[in-house]
Amino acid sequence: MQEIELKFLVPESRLKGLMRQAKVKSSQVTQLAAHYYDTPDQQLAQAGIGLRIRKENDTWVQTIKAAGDGIAARLEHNAVLDNEQVQTMLDDNELMPDLTIYEDTSVAPTLADFKLKKLQKALTRLYVTDVQRTTRLLTETNDDDINSCIEVAYDQGEIIHGTDKTQQKTIQEIEFELVSGDIDFLFMTAKTWCKRYKLCLSTITKAENGGLLINEQDHSPAVDADLSQLQVDKDSSAPAFIRSVVHNCLLQILPNSSAIIAGSTDHEHILQLRVGIDRLHAALKAFADFSDEINPEWLSILEQTANLLGTYYQLAYIGSHIEPELQALGAPAVDWTTDIEDIKITPINTLQANDFQITLLELIAFTMSDPSIEPHTDQLACDKLAKILTKQYKKCIKTSKKIEAFSRLDDNDDIDEDVIDDSQSEDKLCNHLKELRYFSEFSIPLLSKKKSKKKTRRWLKRLAKAQSALAQRNNDSKYHAFYALKSATDTNALYGAGWFAAMLTDDPTYIEARLAKFRDSATFW
């Protein structure tokens, strides 16, 4: 069976109001005591699998969960256990799951990579949860007489270390699960509650939280782009292609966003979230006519969110990385603490913004909608991609040549205003190259031929090197601006300002060489 659910963290300021909606006359309160199992090295968790035995009031249920067909979908199998047998095992401290019950079930493929007998022997109880769940049902009958039902479940309790009960982690979350009917009702309801109670999406499961507890970690590592999970091929329609691309971007965005919402201030979470949003923004802009379901407002919200994250990230990165490096070289210390604290919009409240959370919900719903009912369903994505790539490639070449032309001018040369305007903004070229890189990575599975894989990899590598070189120069320019501004109130910052000024006057042949290699490489499409 596949469950489709959305999980949110609940802000303390909205908890009372939310509880009034959750605890109505028809609601039910259930005490859930669950035991979670894995190997000592957490092989199941690494495969995205959760395995538990849970007491639900008076019934014991064994459950396994794994990734489903969509971001909000999870494969789930439940088996009711014999209460007397469970109690006997509990009394003997030998309660263990039985993996043989999954033979010939829908979850069997999920365990195909494991030797079940060996896995069974290696299982151990890692942690337990003690949760009070308050549930209520919401129903609707639409114009087509389709009855839909959602279960709203508010969970509050603790995750407890399996061998050290003093180590605990608090749980406070609300889930919306589609019981039956139309998935649109699930997203419509979630959006309504999200707006009203300022809820924030979270992909962090109880199993993941339990793993963090036993590993003594506050948050999971940052997630970067994984193009191996991009499910496209040469026969992908335009609507199916853009849905798969958005899905791939969300696989990077949602875990990093969830970690920040849960309290992480790790620079890598912020960086990878920003990269994921940039990839998504580029895709929605380039492939806008691949689907009639794309909301133009998504672009402006994503761009605003990325800009706010970028401003915070740059200043925080100076304090945590650049400053120690400069001090190691003999620079006097510069304290950036006040500057960082003075930023009014931090990553967590950037992500808590209602418009961003609603946009995430709408994007998830988009990826789970049916592409076959769209007008463009007969249009193959590969028929459009080459034209998009060529247009972006020409932008890069044109801007690159203007910068090169400006760099060759002498002081006495007549200056073309068009050349000056374009050449002074190297970050314009950097953005063009970055977007071309993203477009190419999305398109390679459809356009690259088997015989030219080596050529494709070489071209993409040269593109990435050119973009990275320009990005480093742009970053140095921004760091220089920060130190120059800071030096007005702290003379110690003059060292940093001078350092980055020197970096910006370095011989530009390194960048020029990489741009030249990129221009000289034949495209793969």
Short mmCIF file of C-alpha atoms in Angstrom, two decimals:
data_model
loop_
_atom_site.label_atom_id
_atom_site.label_comp_id
_atom_site.label_asym_id
_atom_site.label_seq_id
_atom_site.Cartn_x
_atom_site.Cartn_y
_atom_site.Cartn_z
CA MET A 1 0.00 0.00 0.00
CA GLN A 2 1.15 3.53 -0.71
CA GLU A 3 0.36 6.32 1.73
CA ILE A 4 0.26 9.92 0.58
CA GLU A 5 0.85 12.40 3.37
CA LEU A 6 2.26 15.82 4.11
CA LYS A 7 4.10 16.54 7.36
CA PHE A 8 4.51 19.96 8.98
CA LEU A 9 6.24 21.40 12.02
CA VAL A 10 4.01 23.51 14.26
CA PRO A 11 5.22 26.91 15.52
CA GLU A 12 4.61 27.43 19.24
CA SER A 13 2.78 30.70 18.59
CA ARG A 14 0.10 28.86 16.58
CA LEU A 15 -0.19 25.71 18.66
CA LYS A 16 -3.24 26.70 20.75
CA GLY A 17 -5.28 27.68 17.73
CA LEU A 18 -4.29 24.54 15.86
CA MET A 19 -5.20 22.33 18.81
CA ARG A 20 -8.68 23.83 18.88
CA GLN A 21 -9.11 22.57 15.33
CA ALA A 22 -7.50 19.19 15.99
CA LYS A 23 -9.36 18.41 19.25
CA VAL A 24 -12.98 18.55 18.12
CA LYS A 25 -15.79 16.30 19.43
CA SER A 26 -15.21 13.73 16.71
CA SER A 27 -11.45 13.55 17.23
CA GLN A 28 -9.71 10.57 18.77
CA VAL A 29 -6.67 10.42 21.04
CA THR A 30 -4.36 7.41 20.70
CA GLN A 31 -1.27 6.56 22.69
CA LEU A 32 1.42 5.21 20.39
CA ALA A 33 4.42 3.33 21.74
CA ALA A 34 6.78 2.31 18.93
CA HIS A 35 10.02 0.33 18.79
CA TYR A 36 12.26 1.11 15.79
CA TYR A 37 14.73 -1.42 14.40
CA ASP A 38 17.78 -1.38 12.15
CA THR A 39 21.24 -2.87 11.95
CA PRO A 40 23.89 -1.30 14.20
CA ASP A 41 25.35 0.45 11.14
CA GLN A 42 21.84 1.54 10.05
CA GLN A 43 21.68 -0.21 6.68
CA LEU A 44 17.90 0.23 6.47
CA ALA A 45 18.08 3.96 7.17
CA GLN A 46 20.71 4.38 4.45
CA ALA A 47 18.29 2.71 2.03
CA GLY A 48 15.48 5.02 3.12
CA ILE A 49 13.61 2.27 4.96
CA GLY A 50 11.93 2.50 8.35
CA LEU A 51 10.97 -0.60 10.35
CA ARG A 52 8.96 -0.53 13.56
CA ILE A 53 6.65 -2.42 15.89
CA ARG A 54 4.06 -0.09 17.41
CA LYS A 55 1.32 -0.43 19.99
CA GLU A 56 -1.76 1.44 18.81
CA ASN A 57 -4.04 1.46 21.85
CA ASP A 58 -4.51 -2.29 22.41
CA THR A 59 -3.16 -3.55 19.09
CA TRP A 60 0.42 -4.27 18.09
CA VAL A 61 1.32 -3.56 14.44
CA GLN A 62 4.54 -4.20 12.53
CA THR A 63 5.17 -1.58 9.83
CA ILE A 64 7.77 -1.05 7.14
CA LYS A 65 8.01 2.21 5.17
CA ALA A 66 10.04 3.14 2.11
CA ALA A 67 10.10 5.77 -0.64
CA GLY A 68 7.00 5.88 -2.83
CA ASP A 69 6.16 7.20 -6.30
CA GLY A 70 6.16 10.87 -5.32
CA ILE A 71 7.64 13.31 -2.84
CA ALA A 72 4.57 13.05 -0.59
CA ALA A 73 4.17 9.31 -1.16
CA ARG A 74 5.52 6.51 1.02
CA LEU A 75 5.31 2.78 0.44
CA GLU A 76 3.85 1.22 3.59
CA HIS A 77 3.01 -2.29 4.72
CA ASN A 78 1.22 -2.99 8.03
CA ALA A 79 0.79 -6.37 9.69
CA VAL A 80 -1.26 -6.87 12.86
CA LEU A 81 0.62 -9.03 15.36
CA ASP A 82 -0.59 -11.52 17.94
CA ASN A 83 -0.82 -9.60 21.23
CA GLU A 84 0.05 -12.60 23.40
CA GLN A 85 3.18 -13.40 21.39
CA VAL A 86 4.27 -9.77 21.51
CA GLN A 87 3.74 -9.62 25.25
CA THR A 88 5.79 -12.79 25.73
CA MET A 89 8.65 -11.33 23.69
CA LEU A 90 8.42 -8.10 25.66
CA ASP A 91 8.58 -9.96 28.95
CA ASP A 92 11.71 -11.75 27.74
CA ASN A 93 13.14 -8.52 26.25
CA GLU A 94 13.20 -10.24 22.84
CA LEU A 95 10.72 -8.21 20.79
CA MET A 96 11.89 -8.36 17.16
CA PRO A 97 10.25 -7.84 13.76
CA ASP A 98 9.59 -10.81 11.49
CA LEU A 99 10.90 -10.05 7.98
CA THR A 100 9.43 -13.21 6.44
CA ILE A 101 6.00 -11.60 6.34
CA TYR A 102 7.17 -9.36 3.47
CA GLU A 103 7.70 -12.19 1.00
CA ASP A 104 5.37 -11.81 -1.99
CA THR A 105 4.17 -8.38 -0.85
CA SER A 106 4.41 -4.93 -2.46
CA VAL A 107 7.45 -4.09 -0.32
CA ALA A 108 9.45 -7.18 -1.35
CA PRO A 109 11.35 -5.24 -4.08
CA THR A 110 12.37 -2.68 -1.47
CA LEU A 111 14.22 -5.41 0.45
CA ALA A 112 15.58 -7.14 -2.66
CA ASP A 113 19.11 -5.83 -2.05
CA PHE A 114 19.22 -7.43 1.40
CA LYS A 115 19.77 -11.04 2.40
CA LEU A 116 16.76 -11.29 4.70
CA LYS A 117 18.07 -14.07 6.98
CA LYS A 118 21.31 -12.18 7.52
CA LEU A 119 19.43 -8.91 7.98
CA GLN A 120 17.04 -10.53 10.48
CA LYS A 121 19.93 -11.69 12.66
CA ALA A 122 21.56 -8.25 12.58
CA LEU A 123 18.47 -6.27 13.62
CA THR A 124 18.51 -4.45 16.93
CA ARG A 125 16.22 -1.98 18.65
CA LEU A 126 17.80 1.44 18.27
CA TYR A 127 15.19 3.76 19.76
CA VAL A 128 11.57 3.98 20.85
CA THR A 129 8.91 6.66 20.54
CA ASP A 130 6.23 7.61 23.04
CA VAL A 131 3.65 9.73 21.25
CA GLN A 132 0.14 10.94 21.89
CA ARG A 133 -1.70 11.24 18.57
CA THR A 134 -4.84 13.32 18.13
CA THR A 135 -6.71 12.55 14.90
CA ARG A 136 -9.76 13.82 13.11
CA LEU A 137 -11.23 13.17 9.67
CA LEU A 138 -12.03 15.80 7.05
CA THR A 139 -14.32 14.89 4.15
CA GLU A 140 -15.53 16.46 0.94
CA THR A 141 -17.73 15.54 -1.99
CA ASN A 142 -16.76 17.38 -5.17
CA ASP A 143 -18.84 18.31 -8.22
CA ASP A 144 -18.19 14.89 -9.76
CA ASP A 145 -19.64 13.17 -6.66
CA ILE A 146 -16.21 11.88 -5.66
CA ASN A 147 -15.95 11.46 -1.90
CA SER A 148 -12.56 12.38 -0.44
CA CYS A 149 -11.31 11.83 3.09
CA ILE A 150 -8.21 13.10 4.90
CA GLU A 151 -6.89 12.15 8.31
CA VAL A 152 -5.37 15.03 10.24
CA ALA A 153 -2.99 13.74 12.92
CA TYR A 154 -1.22 15.88 15.51
CA ASP A 155 1.66 14.07 17.23
CA GLN A 156 3.28 15.18 20.45
CA GLY A 157 5.82 13.17 22.45
CA GLU A 158 9.41 11.99 22.59
CA ILE A 159 11.90 9.78 20.82
CA ILE A 160 13.96 7.87 23.39
CA HIS A 161 17.38 6.28 22.90
CA GLY A 162 17.16 2.47 22.92
CA THR A 163 19.88 1.98 25.53
CA ASP A 164 20.05 5.36 27.27
CA LYS A 165 16.68 6.75 28.34
CA THR A 166 18.24 10.06 29.36
CA GLN A 167 18.76 10.87 25.66
CA GLN A 168 15.47 12.11 24.22
CA LYS A 169 14.19 14.26 21.35
CA THR A 170 10.85 16.08 21.35
CA ILE A 171 8.27 15.46 18.61
CA GLN A 172 5.67 18.09 17.72
CA GLU A 173 4.26 17.77 14.22
CA ILE A 174 1.05 17.52 12.25
CA GLU A 175 0.37 15.21 9.30
CA PHE A 176 -2.29 15.24 6.61
CA GLU A 177 -2.84 11.81 5.05
CA LEU A 178 -5.11 11.03 2.13
CA VAL A 179 -7.40 8.20 3.23
CA SER A 180 -9.46 8.06 0.04
CA GLY A 181 -10.52 10.13 -2.94
CA ASP A 182 -8.96 13.07 -4.74
CA ILE A 183 -5.36 14.09 -4.01
CA ASP A 184 -6.28 17.69 -4.82
CA PHE A 185 -8.37 17.75 -1.63
CA LEU A 186 -5.25 16.82 0.35
CA PHE A 187 -3.23 19.73 -1.02
CA MET A 188 -6.12 22.19 -0.82
CA THR A 189 -6.66 21.34 2.85
CA ALA A 190 -2.94 21.46 3.65
CA LYS A 191 -2.66 24.91 2.04
CA THR A 192 -5.60 26.21 4.08
CA TRP A 193 -4.11 25.00 7.38
CA CYS A 194 -0.64 26.17 6.31
CA LYS A 195 -1.91 29.72 5.73
CA ARG A 196 -3.93 29.80 8.95
CA TYR A 197 -1.35 28.32 11.33
CA LYS A 198 1.94 29.21 9.58
CA LEU A 199 2.88 25.55 9.23
CA CYS A 200 6.23 24.58 7.69
CA LEU A 201 6.79 21.50 5.54
CA SER A 202 9.15 18.89 6.90
CA THR A 203 10.51 15.73 5.29
CA ILE A 204 12.17 14.58 8.51
CA THR A 205 10.53 11.32 9.57
CA LYS A 206 10.44 9.90 13.08
CA ALA A 207 12.88 7.26 11.86
CA GLU A 208 15.30 9.96 10.70
CA ASN A 209 14.94 11.82 14.00
CA GLY A 210 15.63 8.59 15.84
CA GLY A 211 18.76 8.02 13.78
CA LEU A 212 19.95 11.54 14.60
CA LEU A 213 19.37 10.88 18.29
CA ILE A 214 21.41 7.70 18.47
CA ASN A 215 24.17 9.24 16.32
CA GLU A 216 24.24 12.31 18.60
CA GLN A 217 23.53 14.61 15.66
CA ASP A 218 21.23 17.61 15.57
CA HIS A 219 20.56 17.46 11.84
CA SER A 220 21.19 15.21 8.85
CA PRO A 221 23.97 16.24 6.44
CA ALA A 222 23.14 18.69 3.66
CA VAL A 223 21.76 17.15 0.47
CA ASP A 224 23.21 18.17 -2.87
CA ALA A 225 21.84 17.64 -6.38
CA ASP A 226 21.52 14.00 -7.43
CA LEU A 227 20.91 13.74 -11.16
CA SER A 228 20.88 9.93 -10.97
CA GLN A 229 17.36 10.34 -9.57
CA LEU A 230 16.16 12.35 -12.58
CA GLN A 231 13.61 10.01 -14.16
CA VAL A 232 13.57 11.08 -17.83
CA ASP A 233 14.34 9.44 -21.18
CA LYS A 234 14.17 10.17 -24.89
CA ASP A 235 10.44 9.34 -24.97
CA SER A 236 9.52 11.76 -22.15
CA SER A 237 6.76 14.17 -23.10
CA ALA A 238 7.25 17.87 -22.40
CA PRO A 239 4.78 17.83 -19.43
CA ALA A 240 6.36 14.67 -17.98
CA PHE A 241 9.88 16.07 -18.42
CA ILE A 242 9.26 19.32 -16.53
CA ARG A 243 7.54 17.41 -13.71
CA SER A 244 10.55 15.12 -13.37
CA VAL A 245 12.93 18.09 -13.37
CA VAL A 246 10.93 19.90 -10.66
CA HIS A 247 10.80 16.66 -8.66
CA ASN A 248 14.59 16.31 -8.90
CA CYS A 249 15.09 19.89 -7.68
CA LEU A 250 12.69 19.36 -4.76
CA LEU A 251 14.69 16.30 -3.69
CA GLN A 252 17.51 18.76 -2.98
CA ILE A 253 15.39 21.65 -1.68
CA LEU A 254 13.09 19.91 0.80
CA PRO A 255 15.63 18.08 3.05
CA ASN A 256 17.80 21.20 3.36
CA SER A 257 14.79 23.43 3.97
CA SER A 258 13.50 20.97 6.59
CA ALA A 259 16.83 21.01 8.43
CA ILE A 260 16.87 24.82 8.57
CA ILE A 261 13.23 24.93 9.72
CA ALA A 262 14.21 22.46 12.45
CA GLY A 263 16.92 24.86 13.66
CA SER A 264 20.05 24.19 11.59
CA THR A 265 22.34 27.16 10.92
CA ASP A 266 24.85 25.01 9.04
CA HIS A 267 26.31 26.85 6.05
CA GLU A 268 26.13 23.77 3.85
CA HIS A 269 22.35 23.44 4.37
CA ILE A 270 21.92 27.08 3.32
CA LEU A 271 24.25 26.70 0.34
CA GLN A 272 22.63 23.52 -0.99
CA LEU A 273 19.16 24.95 -0.48
CA ARG A 274 20.18 28.02 -2.45
CA VAL A 275 21.62 25.84 -5.24
CA GLY A 276 18.44 23.75 -5.34
CA ILE A 277 16.28 26.86 -5.62
CA ASP A 278 18.55 28.25 -8.37
CA ARG A 279 18.23 24.99 -10.32
CA LEU A 280 14.45 25.02 -9.95
CA HIS A 281 14.16 28.69 -10.90
CA ALA A 282 16.27 28.13 -14.01
CA ALA A 283 14.21 25.11 -15.05
CA LEU A 284 10.83 26.82 -14.58
CA LYS A 285 12.04 29.82 -16.59
CA ALA A 286 13.53 27.80 -19.45
CA PHE A 287 10.82 25.16 -19.71
CA ALA A 288 7.83 27.38 -18.93
CA ASP A 289 5.91 26.35 -22.06
CA PHE A 290 6.33 22.63 -21.35
CA SER A 291 3.23 22.71 -19.11
CA ASP A 292 0.12 24.85 -18.74
CA GLU A 293 0.12 24.09 -15.00
CA ILE A 294 3.20 26.18 -14.16
CA ASN A 295 2.32 29.17 -11.99
CA PRO A 296 4.33 32.28 -13.06
CA GLU A 297 4.27 33.51 -9.44
CA TRP A 298 6.54 30.63 -8.42
CA LEU A 299 9.48 32.31 -10.16
CA SER A 300 9.32 35.58 -8.23
CA ILE A 301 8.89 33.83 -4.87
CA LEU A 302 11.80 31.48 -5.54
CA GLU A 303 14.01 34.35 -6.69
CA GLN A 304 13.20 36.43 -3.61
CA THR A 305 13.90 33.48 -1.30
CA ALA A 306 17.22 32.72 -3.02
CA ASN A 307 18.34 36.35 -2.76
CA LEU A 308 17.55 36.54 0.95
CA LEU A 309 19.40 33.28 1.61
CA GLY A 310 22.37 34.51 -0.45
CA THR A 311 22.76 37.76 1.50
CA TYR A 312 22.80 35.94 4.83
CA TYR A 313 25.05 33.15 3.57
CA GLN A 314 27.75 35.50 2.27
CA LEU A 315 28.06 37.44 5.51
CA ALA A 316 27.92 34.35 7.71
CA TYR A 317 30.51 32.65 5.49
CA ILE A 318 32.87 35.59 5.96
CA GLY A 319 32.60 35.24 9.74
CA SER A 320 33.05 31.46 9.82
CA HIS A 321 35.45 30.79 6.93
CA ILE A 322 37.04 33.87 5.36
CA GLU A 323 37.96 35.58 8.62
CA PRO A 324 39.85 32.57 10.09
CA GLU A 325 41.74 32.17 6.81
CA LEU A 326 42.80 35.83 6.80
CA GLN A 327 43.81 35.70 10.46
CA ALA A 328 45.97 32.65 9.71
CA LEU A 329 47.78 34.85 7.20
CA GLY A 330 48.42 37.52 9.83
CA ALA A 331 45.37 39.74 9.45
CA PRO A 332 43.99 41.49 12.57
CA ALA A 333 40.68 40.06 13.83
CA VAL A 334 37.40 41.50 12.60
CA ASP A 335 34.25 40.68 14.57
CA TRP A 336 31.26 40.09 12.28
CA THR A 337 28.88 38.89 15.01
CA THR A 338 26.90 42.13 15.25
CA ASP A 339 26.65 42.42 11.45
CA ILE A 340 25.17 38.91 11.22
CA GLU A 341 22.79 39.50 14.14
CA ASP A 342 21.62 42.76 12.53
CA ILE A 343 20.31 40.90 9.48
CA LYS A 344 16.58 41.12 10.07
CA ILE A 345 15.62 38.24 7.78
CA THR A 346 17.48 35.05 8.72
CA PRO A 347 17.28 31.75 6.79
CA ILE A 348 14.72 30.24 9.14
CA ASN A 349 12.24 33.11 8.92
CA THR A 350 12.89 33.38 5.19
CA LEU A 351 11.67 29.79 4.85
CA GLN A 352 8.83 30.24 7.33
CA ALA A 353 7.30 32.86 5.04
CA ASN A 354 3.83 31.70 4.05
CA ASP A 355 4.28 32.38 0.34
CA PHE A 356 7.37 30.15 0.18
CA GLN A 357 5.68 27.29 2.05
CA ILE A 358 2.58 27.53 -0.17
CA THR A 359 4.84 27.52 -3.24
CA LEU A 360 6.51 24.32 -2.03
CA LEU A 361 3.11 22.69 -1.59
CA GLU A 362 2.00 23.74 -5.05
CA LEU A 363 5.25 22.44 -6.57
CA ILE A 364 4.85 19.06 -4.84
CA ALA A 365 1.26 18.87 -6.09
CA PHE A 366 2.48 19.73 -9.59
CA THR A 367 5.00 16.86 -9.60
CA MET A 368 2.28 14.41 -8.51
CA SER A 369 -0.30 15.57 -11.08
CA ASP A 370 -0.99 13.59 -14.25
CA PRO A 371 1.03 14.89 -17.24
CA SER A 372 -1.03 12.86 -19.73
CA ILE A 373 -4.07 15.16 -19.45
CA GLU A 374 -2.13 18.24 -20.58
CA PRO A 375 -2.46 19.75 -24.09
CA HIS A 376 1.29 19.25 -24.70
CA THR A 377 1.25 15.54 -23.87
CA ASP A 378 2.02 14.54 -27.48
CA GLN A 379 5.03 16.89 -27.65
CA LEU A 380 8.35 15.20 -26.91
CA ALA A 381 10.65 17.19 -24.65
CA CYS A 382 13.71 16.37 -26.77
CA ASP A 383 12.15 18.19 -29.73
CA LYS A 384 12.36 21.49 -27.80
CA LEU A 385 15.49 21.12 -25.73
CA ALA A 386 18.10 21.68 -28.45
CA LYS A 387 16.58 25.06 -29.34
CA ILE A 388 16.56 26.14 -25.67
CA LEU A 389 20.17 25.07 -25.18
CA THR A 390 21.31 26.80 -28.37
CA LYS A 391 19.65 30.07 -27.37
CA GLN A 392 21.30 29.99 -23.92
CA TYR A 393 24.66 28.98 -25.44
CA LYS A 394 24.57 31.96 -27.80
CA LYS A 395 23.90 34.28 -24.83
CA CYS A 396 27.02 32.95 -23.15
CA ILE A 397 29.19 33.33 -26.25
CA LYS A 398 27.95 36.86 -26.98
CA THR A 399 28.52 38.10 -23.43
CA SER A 400 31.89 36.35 -23.24
CA LYS A 401 33.10 38.05 -26.43
CA LYS A 402 31.99 41.47 -25.18
CA ILE A 403 33.97 40.99 -21.97
CA GLU A 404 36.99 39.87 -23.97
CA ALA A 405 36.68 42.89 -26.28
CA PHE A 406 36.58 45.28 -23.33
CA SER A 407 39.63 43.67 -21.71
CA ARG A 408 41.69 44.44 -24.85
CA LEU A 409 40.84 48.17 -24.90
CA ASP A 410 43.60 50.71 -24.18
CA ASP A 411 42.95 53.89 -22.22
CA ASN A 412 42.98 55.93 -25.42
CA ASP A 413 40.58 53.69 -27.35
CA ASP A 414 37.10 54.84 -28.20
CA ILE A 415 34.71 52.91 -25.96
CA ASP A 416 31.48 51.44 -27.27
CA GLU A 417 28.81 52.01 -24.61
CA ASP A 418 27.20 48.66 -25.42
CA VAL A 419 30.50 46.89 -24.80
CA ILE A 420 31.11 48.77 -21.54
CA ASP A 421 27.66 48.04 -20.09
CA ASP A 422 27.86 44.33 -20.77
CA SER A 423 31.52 43.81 -19.98
CA GLN A 424 31.42 45.44 -16.56
CA SER A 425 29.08 42.81 -15.21
CA GLU A 426 30.93 39.52 -15.23
CA ASP A 427 28.29 38.07 -13.02
CA LYS A 428 25.86 38.35 -15.92
CA LEU A 429 28.03 35.88 -17.85
CA CYS A 430 28.42 33.75 -14.72
CA ASN A 431 24.62 33.48 -14.42
CA HIS A 432 24.29 32.65 -18.13
CA LEU A 433 26.87 29.88 -17.76
CA LYS A 434 25.24 28.57 -14.58
CA GLU A 435 21.85 28.35 -16.24
CA LEU A 436 23.34 26.64 -19.30
CA ARG A 437 24.99 24.14 -16.98
CA TYR A 438 21.65 23.34 -15.31
CA PHE A 439 19.80 23.12 -18.64
CA SER A 440 22.48 20.78 -19.96
CA GLU A 441 22.41 18.49 -16.91
CA PHE A 442 18.63 18.15 -17.23
CA SER A 443 18.82 17.56 -21.00
CA ILE A 444 21.77 15.17 -21.32
CA PRO A 445 19.69 11.97 -20.73
CA LEU A 446 17.52 12.95 -23.71
CA LEU A 447 20.01 14.47 -26.15
CA SER A 448 23.39 12.88 -25.52
CA LYS A 449 24.23 9.91 -27.75
CA LYS A 450 25.95 6.80 -26.42
CA LYS A 451 28.88 7.18 -28.79
CA SER A 452 29.55 10.76 -27.66
CA LYS A 453 29.35 10.37 -23.86
CA LYS A 454 33.03 11.25 -23.49
CA LYS A 455 32.53 14.38 -25.57
CA THR A 456 29.51 15.37 -23.49
CA ARG A 457 31.38 14.93 -20.21
CA ARG A 458 34.32 17.00 -21.51
CA TRP A 459 32.04 19.82 -22.67
CA LEU A 460 30.16 19.89 -19.37
CA LYS A 461 33.44 19.86 -17.43
CA ARG A 462 34.77 22.83 -19.39
CA LEU A 463 31.50 24.71 -18.90
CA ALA A 464 31.62 24.03 -15.13
CA LYS A 465 35.26 25.21 -14.89
CA ALA A 466 34.51 28.46 -16.72
CA GLN A 467 31.48 29.15 -14.54
CA SER A 468 33.34 28.28 -11.32
CA ALA A 469 36.23 30.59 -12.20
CA LEU A 470 33.86 33.50 -12.80
CA ALA A 471 31.86 32.65 -9.67
CA GLN A 472 35.03 32.81 -7.56
CA ARG A 473 35.86 36.23 -8.98
CA ASN A 474 32.33 37.45 -8.29
CA ASN A 475 32.53 36.17 -4.73
CA ASP A 476 35.86 37.94 -4.22
CA SER A 477 34.25 41.16 -5.44
CA LYS A 478 31.42 40.78 -2.91
CA TYR A 479 33.82 39.97 -0.07
CA HIS A 480 35.86 43.04 -0.99
CA ALA A 481 32.70 45.17 -0.77
CA PHE A 482 31.86 43.77 2.68
CA TYR A 483 35.36 44.47 4.04
CA ALA A 484 35.53 47.92 2.45
CA LEU A 485 32.21 48.89 4.05
CA LYS A 486 33.24 47.39 7.38
CA SER A 487 36.53 49.37 7.36
CA ALA A 488 34.54 52.61 7.85
CA THR A 489 33.83 51.51 11.46
CA ASP A 490 36.65 49.00 12.06
CA THR A 491 40.11 49.74 10.64
CA ASN A 492 41.07 46.09 11.12
CA ALA A 493 38.90 45.36 8.07
CA LEU A 494 41.32 47.29 5.85
CA TYR A 495 43.50 44.18 5.63
CA GLY A 496 40.61 42.15 4.18
CA ALA A 497 39.62 44.97 1.84
CA GLY A 498 43.20 45.17 0.56
CA TRP A 499 43.51 41.42 0.27
CA PHE A 500 40.44 41.04 -1.94
CA ALA A 501 41.33 44.17 -3.94
CA ALA A 502 44.61 42.45 -4.77
CA MET A 503 42.77 39.25 -5.70
CA LEU A 504 40.60 41.22 -8.14
CA THR A 505 43.64 42.73 -9.88
CA ASP A 506 45.31 39.35 -10.41
CA ASP A 507 46.17 38.26 -13.94
CA PRO A 508 42.82 37.44 -15.63
CA THR A 509 44.34 34.90 -18.03
CA TYR A 510 43.14 32.02 -15.82
CA ILE A 511 39.50 32.96 -16.42
CA GLU A 512 40.13 33.85 -20.06
CA ALA A 513 41.73 30.43 -20.68
CA ARG A 514 38.73 28.61 -19.25
CA LEU A 515 36.29 30.70 -21.22
CA ALA A 516 38.30 30.05 -24.38
CA LYS A 517 38.25 26.27 -23.80
CA PHE A 518 34.50 26.43 -23.28
CA ARG A 519 33.97 28.43 -26.49
CA ASP A 520 36.19 26.08 -28.49
CA SER A 521 34.36 22.93 -27.40
CA ALA A 522 31.72 21.48 -29.71
CA THR A 523 28.29 21.26 -28.07
CA PHE A 524 26.76 17.84 -27.36
CA TRP A 525 23.31 18.49 -28.85
#
